[in-house]
Coordinates of C-alpha atoms in Angstrom, one line a residue:
M1170 CA 97.8 -30.0 -26.6
L1171 CA 98.7 -27.7 -23.4
N1172 CA 102.1 -28.0 -21.8
R1173 CA 102.2 -29.8 -18.6
P1174 CA 104.0 -27.5 -16.0
H1175 CA 107.2 -28.7 -14.5
L1176 CA 107.0 -29.9 -10.9
R1177 CA 108.9 -27.3 -8.7
R1178 CA 110.7 -28.8 -5.6
R1179 CA 110.2 -27.0 -2.6
P1180 CA 113.4 -26.6 -0.4
H1181 CA 113.3 -28.2 2.9
L1182 CA 112.8 -26.0 5.9
P1183 CA 115.4 -26.1 8.7
L1184 CA 114.1 -28.5 11.5
L1185 CA 113.5 -25.7 13.9
R1186 CA 111.7 -23.5 11.6
W1187 CA 109.6 -26.0 10.3
L1188 CA 108.5 -27.2 13.9
L1189 CA 107.7 -23.5 14.5
A1190 CA 105.4 -23.4 11.4
L1191 CA 103.7 -26.6 12.3
L1192 CA 102.7 -25.3 15.8
V1193 CA 101.8 -22.0 14.4
A1194 CA 99.5 -23.9 11.7
A1195 CA 98.0 -26.2 14.5
L1196 CA 97.2 -23.4 16.8
L1197 CA 95.4 -21.2 14.3
P1198 CA 92.3 -23.3 13.9
L1199 CA 92.0 -23.6 17.7
G1200 CA 91.3 -20.1 18.1
L1201 CA 94.5 -19.1 19.6
A1202 CA 95.7 -16.5 17.0
P1203 CA 94.1 -13.7 15.6
A1204 CA 91.4 -14.5 13.1
A1205 CA 92.6 -12.1 10.4
T1206 CA 95.7 -14.3 10.2
A1207 CA 94.2 -17.6 9.3
A1208 CA 91.4 -16.3 7.0
P1209 CA 91.5 -17.3 3.6
E1210 CA 91.3 -14.4 1.2
H1211 CA 87.9 -13.2 0.2
H1212 CA 87.2 -11.1 -3.0
G1213 CA 83.9 -9.3 -3.9
R1214 CA 80.9 -8.6 -1.8
G1215 CA 78.0 -10.9 -1.2
S1216 CA 75.5 -11.2 1.8
G1217 CA 73.8 -14.2 0.4
S1218 CA 74.2 -18.1 1.1
L1219 CA 75.5 -21.0 -0.7
V1220 CA 74.4 -24.7 -0.3
V1221 CA 77.4 -26.7 -1.8
I1222 CA 76.0 -30.3 -2.5
G1223 CA 78.6 -33.2 -3.2
G1224 CA 76.5 -35.4 -5.2
K1225 CA 73.3 -37.7 -5.4
L1226 CA 71.0 -35.2 -3.7
R1227 CA 67.9 -37.3 -4.6
E1228 CA 65.3 -36.2 -2.4
N1229 CA 67.3 -35.4 0.7
A1230 CA 64.9 -33.4 2.8
D1231 CA 67.6 -31.7 5.1
I1232 CA 69.3 -30.4 2.0
L1233 CA 66.2 -29.3 0.1
N1234 CA 64.4 -27.8 3.1
T1235 CA 67.5 -25.9 3.8
I1236 CA 67.6 -24.4 0.1
I1237 CA 63.9 -23.4 0.4
D1238 CA 64.3 -21.9 3.7
L1239 CA 67.2 -19.7 2.9
A1240 CA 65.5 -18.7 -0.3
G1241 CA 62.3 -17.3 1.8
G1242 CA 60.6 -20.3 3.0
P1243 CA 57.7 -22.5 1.7
G1244 CA 55.1 -20.5 0.1
R1245 CA 57.8 -17.8 -0.7
A1246 CA 60.8 -19.3 -2.2
R1247 CA 61.2 -18.7 -6.0
I1248 CA 63.9 -21.0 -7.4
G1249 CA 65.8 -20.6 -10.9
I1250 CA 67.1 -24.0 -12.0
V1251 CA 69.9 -23.9 -14.3
T1252 CA 70.7 -27.5 -15.8
A1253 CA 73.4 -26.4 -18.3
A1254 CA 75.8 -28.9 -17.3
S1255 CA 73.9 -31.8 -18.7
A1256 CA 73.9 -32.7 -22.4
S1257 CA 71.5 -31.5 -24.8
A1258 CA 68.4 -33.5 -25.6
V1259 CA 68.6 -35.2 -28.9
N1260 CA 65.0 -34.8 -29.8
A1261 CA 61.8 -33.1 -28.4
A1262 CA 60.2 -36.1 -27.0
E1263 CA 63.4 -36.5 -24.9
A1264 CA 63.4 -33.1 -23.9
N1265 CA 59.9 -33.4 -22.4
D1266 CA 60.4 -36.5 -20.7
P1267 CA 61.4 -36.0 -16.7
D1268 CA 62.8 -39.5 -16.6
Q1269 CA 65.6 -38.8 -19.2
A1270 CA 68.9 -37.3 -18.7
N1271 CA 69.4 -34.0 -20.6
A1272 CA 69.2 -30.5 -19.7
S1273 CA 65.7 -29.9 -20.7
A1274 CA 64.4 -33.1 -18.8
D1275 CA 66.6 -32.2 -15.8
G1276 CA 64.8 -29.0 -15.7
L1277 CA 61.5 -30.6 -15.5
Y1278 CA 62.7 -32.9 -12.9
Y1279 CA 64.1 -30.4 -10.5
S1280 CA 61.2 -28.0 -11.1
D1281 CA 58.7 -30.7 -9.8
L1282 CA 61.2 -31.4 -6.9
F1283 CA 61.4 -28.0 -5.7
A1284 CA 57.7 -27.3 -6.0
R1285 CA 57.0 -30.3 -3.8
F1286 CA 59.2 -28.9 -1.2
G1287 CA 57.7 -25.8 -1.2
A1288 CA 58.8 -23.4 -3.8
V1289 CA 56.1 -20.9 -4.9
E1290 CA 57.5 -20.7 -8.4
T1291 CA 60.3 -22.4 -10.3
Y1292 CA 62.2 -21.3 -13.1
A1293 CA 63.7 -24.1 -15.5
V1294 CA 66.3 -21.9 -17.3
P1295 CA 66.4 -22.5 -21.0
I1296 CA 70.0 -22.8 -21.5
D1297 CA 72.4 -25.5 -22.6
T1298 CA 75.1 -26.1 -25.2
S1299 CA 72.9 -26.5 -28.1
A1300 CA 73.2 -23.8 -31.2
G1301 CA 69.6 -23.4 -31.1
A1302 CA 68.4 -24.9 -34.5
E1303 CA 67.5 -28.2 -33.3
F1304 CA 64.2 -27.0 -31.5
P1305 CA 63.4 -23.7 -32.3
G1306 CA 61.3 -21.3 -30.2
D1307 CA 61.4 -21.6 -26.3
A1308 CA 63.9 -24.5 -26.5
Y1309 CA 67.1 -24.5 -24.6
W1310 CA 70.1 -23.3 -26.5
A1311 CA 73.4 -21.3 -25.4
G1312 CA 72.6 -18.4 -26.7
R1313 CA 69.6 -17.6 -24.1
A1314 CA 72.3 -16.8 -21.4
D1315 CA 72.7 -13.5 -22.9
D1316 CA 68.8 -13.2 -23.5
P1317 CA 67.5 -10.1 -21.7
A1318 CA 64.3 -11.6 -20.8
V1319 CA 66.0 -14.6 -19.3
A1320 CA 67.9 -12.5 -17.1
Q1321 CA 64.9 -10.4 -16.2
R1322 CA 63.1 -13.7 -14.9
L1323 CA 66.4 -14.7 -12.9
S1324 CA 66.3 -11.4 -11.4
R1325 CA 63.0 -12.2 -9.5
M1326 CA 64.5 -15.4 -8.0
T1327 CA 65.3 -15.6 -4.4
G1328 CA 67.3 -19.3 -4.9
F1329 CA 69.3 -20.7 -7.7
F1330 CA 70.0 -24.5 -8.0
F1331 CA 72.8 -25.6 -10.6
G1332 CA 72.4 -29.2 -11.5
G1333 CA 75.2 -32.0 -12.2
G1334 CA 76.7 -32.9 -15.2
D1335 CA 80.0 -31.3 -16.6
Q1336 CA 81.2 -28.2 -15.0
F1337 CA 82.9 -27.2 -18.1
R1338 CA 79.6 -26.9 -20.0
Y1339 CA 78.8 -24.3 -17.4
V1340 CA 81.7 -22.3 -18.4
T1341 CA 81.0 -22.6 -22.0
T1342 CA 77.3 -21.5 -21.8
M1343 CA 77.1 -19.1 -18.7
M1344 CA 80.4 -17.2 -19.0
H1345 CA 82.4 -15.4 -22.1
C1346 CA 85.9 -16.4 -22.2
D1347 CA 88.9 -16.0 -24.3
A1348 CA 90.5 -18.7 -26.5
G1349 CA 92.7 -20.1 -23.7
F1350 CA 90.2 -20.0 -20.7
T1351 CA 92.3 -17.8 -18.9
R1352 CA 89.7 -15.0 -18.3
C1353 CA 86.2 -15.0 -18.2
G1354 CA 83.1 -12.7 -17.8
D1355 CA 79.6 -13.1 -17.0
S1356 CA 76.8 -13.7 -19.4
R1357 CA 73.7 -11.5 -18.6
A1358 CA 72.1 -14.7 -16.9
L1359 CA 75.2 -15.2 -14.7
A1360 CA 75.3 -11.4 -13.7
A1361 CA 71.6 -11.4 -12.7
V1362 CA 72.7 -14.4 -10.2
R1363 CA 75.4 -12.7 -9.1
R1364 CA 73.4 -9.6 -8.5
A1365 CA 70.8 -11.8 -6.6
L1366 CA 73.4 -13.3 -4.2
A1367 CA 74.8 -10.0 -3.6
G1368 CA 71.3 -8.9 -2.4
G1369 CA 70.6 -11.9 -0.1
A1370 CA 69.6 -14.9 -2.4
V1371 CA 70.7 -18.7 -1.9
V1372 CA 72.6 -20.2 -4.4
S1373 CA 73.0 -24.1 -4.5
G1374 CA 74.6 -26.7 -6.6
V1375 CA 75.1 -30.4 -6.6
S1376 CA 77.9 -32.4 -8.4
A1377 CA 79.2 -30.0 -11.2
G1378 CA 76.8 -27.7 -9.9
D1379 CA 79.2 -27.8 -6.7
T1380 CA 82.4 -27.4 -8.6
I1381 CA 81.4 -24.3 -10.6
L1382 CA 80.7 -22.4 -7.6
Q1383 CA 84.3 -21.9 -6.7
G1384 CA 87.0 -19.3 -7.9
R1385 CA 90.3 -19.9 -9.7
A1386 CA 91.9 -23.1 -10.5
M1387 CA 88.5 -24.9 -11.1
V1388 CA 89.3 -28.8 -11.7
T1389 CA 87.8 -30.1 -15.1
G1390 CA 88.5 -33.8 -14.5
G1391 CA 91.0 -36.5 -13.5
E1392 CA 91.8 -39.4 -11.0
S1393 CA 94.0 -39.2 -7.9
Y1394 CA 96.4 -41.7 -8.9
Q1395 CA 97.2 -40.2 -12.3
G1396 CA 97.2 -36.7 -10.3
W1397 CA 100.2 -37.8 -8.6
R1398 CA 102.0 -39.8 -11.0
D1399 CA 101.6 -37.0 -13.8
G1400 CA 101.0 -33.9 -12.2
S1401 CA 98.2 -31.2 -13.2
A1402 CA 97.9 -29.3 -16.3
P1403 CA 95.6 -26.5 -17.4
G1404 CA 92.7 -27.5 -19.7
Y1405 CA 90.1 -29.5 -20.5
F1406 CA 91.0 -33.2 -21.8
A1407 CA 89.6 -36.0 -23.4
D1408 CA 91.4 -38.3 -21.0
A1409 CA 89.2 -38.5 -18.0
T1410 CA 91.7 -39.6 -15.7
K1411 CA 94.2 -36.5 -16.5
L1412 CA 94.2 -34.0 -13.9
G1413 CA 93.3 -30.9 -15.4
Y1414 CA 91.8 -27.4 -14.2
L1415 CA 90.9 -24.1 -15.5
R1416 CA 93.0 -21.1 -14.8
S1417 CA 90.2 -18.9 -15.0
G1418 CA 88.3 -20.9 -12.6
G1419 CA 84.5 -21.1 -12.1
F1420 CA 81.7 -18.4 -11.2
G1421 CA 83.6 -17.3 -8.0
F1422 CA 80.8 -17.3 -5.4
F1423 CA 82.9 -19.6 -3.0
R1424 CA 85.6 -17.6 -2.0
F1425 CA 87.2 -19.8 0.7
G1426 CA 89.5 -22.1 -1.5
T1427 CA 89.2 -25.1 -4.2
L1428 CA 86.1 -26.9 -4.3
D1429 CA 85.3 -31.0 -5.4
S1430 CA 82.4 -33.1 -5.4
H1431 CA 81.9 -37.0 -4.8
V1432 CA 84.9 -36.9 -2.8
G1433 CA 85.1 -39.7 -0.4
Q1434 CA 83.1 -42.0 -2.7
Y1435 CA 85.2 -41.5 -5.6
G1436 CA 88.6 -41.3 -3.9
R1437 CA 89.0 -37.6 -4.6
E1438 CA 91.4 -36.6 -1.7
G1439 CA 94.6 -37.1 -3.5
R1440 CA 93.4 -35.1 -6.7
M1441 CA 92.4 -32.4 -4.4
I1442 CA 95.7 -32.2 -2.6
R1443 CA 97.8 -32.4 -5.8
L1444 CA 95.7 -29.7 -7.7
A1445 CA 96.0 -27.2 -4.6
L1446 CA 99.8 -27.8 -4.3
D1447 CA 100.2 -27.3 -8.1
T1448 CA 98.1 -24.3 -8.2
N1449 CA 99.2 -22.7 -4.7
E1450 CA 96.0 -22.7 -3.1
R1451 CA 96.1 -22.8 0.7
F1452 CA 92.8 -24.6 1.4
A1453 CA 90.9 -27.1 -0.6
F1454 CA 87.3 -27.9 0.5
G1455 CA 85.4 -31.4 -0.7
V1456 CA 82.1 -32.5 -0.2
D1457 CA 80.6 -36.1 -0.3
E1458 CA 77.7 -37.5 -1.9
T1459 CA 74.2 -36.7 -0.4
T1460 CA 76.0 -34.0 2.0
A1461 CA 76.0 -30.4 1.6
L1462 CA 78.3 -27.4 2.9
V1463 CA 75.9 -24.5 4.2
V1464 CA 77.7 -20.9 4.0
E1465 CA 75.8 -18.2 5.2
N1466 CA 76.4 -14.4 5.5
L1467 CA 79.0 -14.6 2.6
D1468 CA 80.3 -11.1 3.4
H1469 CA 79.3 -10.5 6.8
R1470 CA 80.8 -12.9 9.3
P1471 CA 80.4 -16.0 7.2
T1472 CA 79.5 -19.4 8.8
M1473 CA 79.7 -22.8 7.7
R1474 CA 77.8 -25.8 8.6
V1475 CA 77.4 -29.4 7.2
I1476 CA 74.1 -31.1 6.7
G1477 CA 73.1 -34.4 5.2
V1478 CA 74.5 -38.0 5.1
N1479 CA 78.1 -38.0 5.0
G1480 CA 80.9 -35.5 5.5
V1481 CA 83.1 -32.4 4.2
H1482 CA 86.6 -32.5 3.8
L1483 CA 89.1 -29.5 4.4
F1484 CA 92.9 -29.7 3.5
D1485 CA 94.8 -27.0 4.9
L1486 CA 98.1 -26.7 3.3
R1487 CA 99.7 -23.6 4.5
W1488 CA 102.7 -25.2 6.0
A1489 CA 102.8 -28.4 3.8
V1490 CA 106.5 -29.3 2.6
R1491 CA 106.6 -30.3 -0.9
G1492 CA 109.4 -32.8 -1.9
S1493 CA 110.3 -35.2 -4.7
E1494 CA 111.3 -39.0 -4.9
N1495 CA 112.6 -40.5 -8.2
G1496 CA 111.0 -37.7 -10.0
Y1497 CA 107.7 -37.9 -8.5
A1498 CA 106.0 -35.4 -6.0
T1499 CA 105.5 -36.0 -2.3
V1500 CA 104.2 -34.0 0.5
R1501 CA 104.0 -33.7 4.1
G1502 CA 102.4 -31.8 6.5
V1503 CA 99.0 -31.3 5.1
R1504 CA 96.2 -31.1 7.7
W1505 CA 93.0 -32.6 7.0
S1506 CA 89.7 -32.0 8.9
Y1507 CA 86.4 -34.1 8.2
L1508 CA 83.1 -32.5 9.5
L1509 CA 79.8 -34.4 9.8
A1510 CA 76.2 -33.3 9.9
G1511 CA 75.8 -30.6 12.7
D1512 CA 79.4 -29.7 12.9
R1513 CA 80.2 -25.7 12.2
L1514 CA 83.3 -24.2 10.9
D1515 CA 84.4 -20.5 11.2
P1516 CA 86.1 -19.8 8.0
R1517 CA 87.9 -17.0 9.1
S1518 CA 89.5 -18.8 12.3
L1519 CA 89.2 -22.3 10.9
R1520 CA 87.9 -23.2 14.2
L1521 CA 85.6 -26.4 14.4
T1522 CA 82.9 -26.5 16.6
P1523 CA 81.6 -30.3 16.7
R1524 CA 77.7 -31.1 16.8
D1525 CA 75.9 -31.6 20.2
G1526 CA 76.2 -34.6 22.1
T1527 CA 79.8 -35.7 20.7
N1528 CA 82.2 -37.2 23.0
L1529 CA 86.0 -36.0 22.7
L1530 CA 88.0 -38.9 21.8
P1531 CA 91.2 -39.5 24.0
R1532 CA 94.6 -38.6 22.9
T1533 CA 97.1 -41.3 22.4
R1534 CA 100.7 -41.9 23.8
S1535 CA 101.2 -44.9 21.7
R1536 CA 103.8 -45.1 19.1
S1537 CA 102.0 -48.0 17.1
S1538 CA 100.7 -47.8 13.7
L1539 CA 97.5 -49.6 12.4
S1540 CA 97.9 -52.5 9.8
P1541 CA 98.3 -50.9 6.6
V1542 CA 95.2 -51.0 4.0
G1543 CA 95.1 -50.9 0.3
D1544 CA 93.3 -48.8 -2.7
V1545 CA 93.4 -45.4 -0.4
W1546 CA 91.8 -43.6 -3.3
S1547 CA 89.3 -45.9 -4.2
S1548 CA 90.3 -46.7 -7.8
A1549 CA 87.8 -47.2 -10.6
D1550 CA 90.1 -49.8 -11.9
N1551 CA 89.6 -52.0 -8.5
P1552 CA 86.7 -54.5 -9.3
D1553 CA 86.4 -55.3 -5.5
G1554 CA 86.9 -51.4 -4.4
S1555 CA 84.4 -49.4 -2.6
G1556 CA 84.5 -45.6 -1.6
L1557 CA 85.3 -43.8 1.5
T1558 CA 88.6 -46.0 2.1
M1559 CA 90.8 -42.8 3.0
V1560 CA 88.0 -41.7 5.7
R1561 CA 87.2 -44.9 7.3
L1562 CA 90.9 -45.5 8.0
A1563 CA 91.2 -41.8 9.6
Q1564 CA 88.4 -42.8 11.7
S1565 CA 89.6 -46.1 12.6
L1566 CA 92.8 -44.3 13.7
L1567 CA 91.1 -41.8 15.8
T1568 CA 89.2 -44.6 17.6
S1569 CA 92.3 -46.8 18.2
D1570 CA 95.3 -46.2 20.6
A1571 CA 97.4 -46.2 17.4
R1572 CA 99.5 -43.0 16.5
T1573 CA 99.7 -43.8 12.6
A1574 CA 97.8 -45.2 9.9
E1575 CA 99.0 -46.1 6.2
A1576 CA 97.5 -46.9 3.0
T1577 CA 98.6 -47.7 -0.4
T1578 CA 97.2 -46.8 -3.9
Y1579 CA 95.6 -49.7 -6.0
E1580 CA 97.6 -49.0 -8.8
T1581 CA 101.5 -49.7 -9.0
A1582 CA 104.8 -48.8 -11.0
P1583 CA 104.9 -46.2 -9.3
Q1584 CA 102.8 -47.2 -6.1
F1585 CA 102.1 -44.3 -3.6
R1586 CA 101.6 -44.6 0.3
V1587 CA 99.5 -42.2 2.3
T1588 CA 100.4 -41.7 5.9
L1589 CA 98.2 -40.4 8.7
I1590 CA 99.6 -38.9 11.9
R1591 CA 97.9 -38.3 15.3
D1592 CA 99.7 -35.6 17.0
L1593 CA 99.3 -33.2 19.5
F1594 CA 97.1 -30.9 17.7
T1595 CA 94.5 -33.5 16.5
R1596 CA 91.2 -33.8 17.9
G1597 CA 88.4 -36.3 17.4
W1598 CA 84.7 -36.2 18.3
Q1599 CA 82.2 -39.3 18.2
D1600 CA 78.6 -40.1 18.4
A1601 CA 76.0 -42.5 17.0
S1602 CA 76.4 -40.8 13.6
G1603 CA 80.2 -41.5 13.5
V1604 CA 83.6 -39.7 13.9
S1605 CA 84.7 -36.1 12.7
F1606 CA 88.1 -35.1 13.2
Q1607 CA 90.1 -31.7 12.9
Q1608 CA 94.0 -31.3 12.4
L1609 CA 95.0 -34.8 11.3
S1610 CA 98.6 -34.8 9.5
L1611 CA 98.7 -36.2 6.2
G1612 CA 101.6 -37.3 3.8
V1613 CA 102.1 -38.8 0.5
R1614 CA 105.1 -40.4 -1.0
L1615 CA 106.3 -43.6 -2.9
A1616 CA 105.8 -46.7 -1.2
D1617 CA 108.9 -48.7 -0.4

């Protein structure tokens, strides 16, 4: 069992210094300071694109057409499909049935899907977690990640798609890691994908295929409430509620902060913030289901835009102030932005450009608060719960005359309270598709 790191209490800033830091943090995303100061760190080179999908891709035409277009367009796109995050097939019949849920069946399903949307060639990459003895020959197995023929075939692709499942399976099949998963290197197959991305290919992924694209401190599991109650720890745990992460991270294609998927629907906002605090990450990006964050020109003036049905979260923790109450971690001053389809973000300056046709929501001079709500992180234990609780609370706040809103966790002993504050630097935009916003202040502490 890996030891859980001790929570370190951050000393409080003097009031004047804290206010100055808040002012600087708010001005940076508005483009009022040099872009180089605000930019998240970048490592490595790459001129390709990413399509980061939060889950439940289904047959969303906007997302699928975008992947095909970035891969060269209909009739030219060649898509390599990696489904190693799914479990292995238990027999040959299930392996060849696209209606089943296993790595081989998922490869068949996605091959047909991308072909229908215009790919001239699809390649279901025969890699999964099996040892290879179950189905000899051309069957899926982990050893194929270092097969020169597989790497050669991947080098011909103009786009790649990583399917859902468990992102840890991608680590164990596509990478070579030490015993503690503190350092990992590429298999031949992953190295081929990395070279193609540097040459202009598009890499996309859904759910686990979203999460694996990030760099260090990749989440391996956990729930928001348990993450705040117990903290995070490095490792992969049988307890699905325990907030775990890998120090070595994922593939490292997304270099702008940590990544998470299914965020609004599963109430993962809390675990995103806690993990970023525990691992000293400045930025955390989260993608909702049936939604994608598109990153283009990775190494040459990168741009970000949102497509799909729901939204993309950005938590900026550069000036967040961490504390402690009765042995539990607290935080204030996290800055939360939420983007909808059509919104754009400059990842260097963090400047948000709202989609066309939106109306800027008015500021408020009120000191009032919305009525508190419960189950802020959409607990899986709540039989009457639903997703997007925190998003809807924020959108209600932005369209009201109130200044603050609060919500508590479904779980108690202890119970946590999330407070949202509209301040001088908060902006909101609305159209028929919904409300997006920038720079909403967020805090987490024990409920009274």
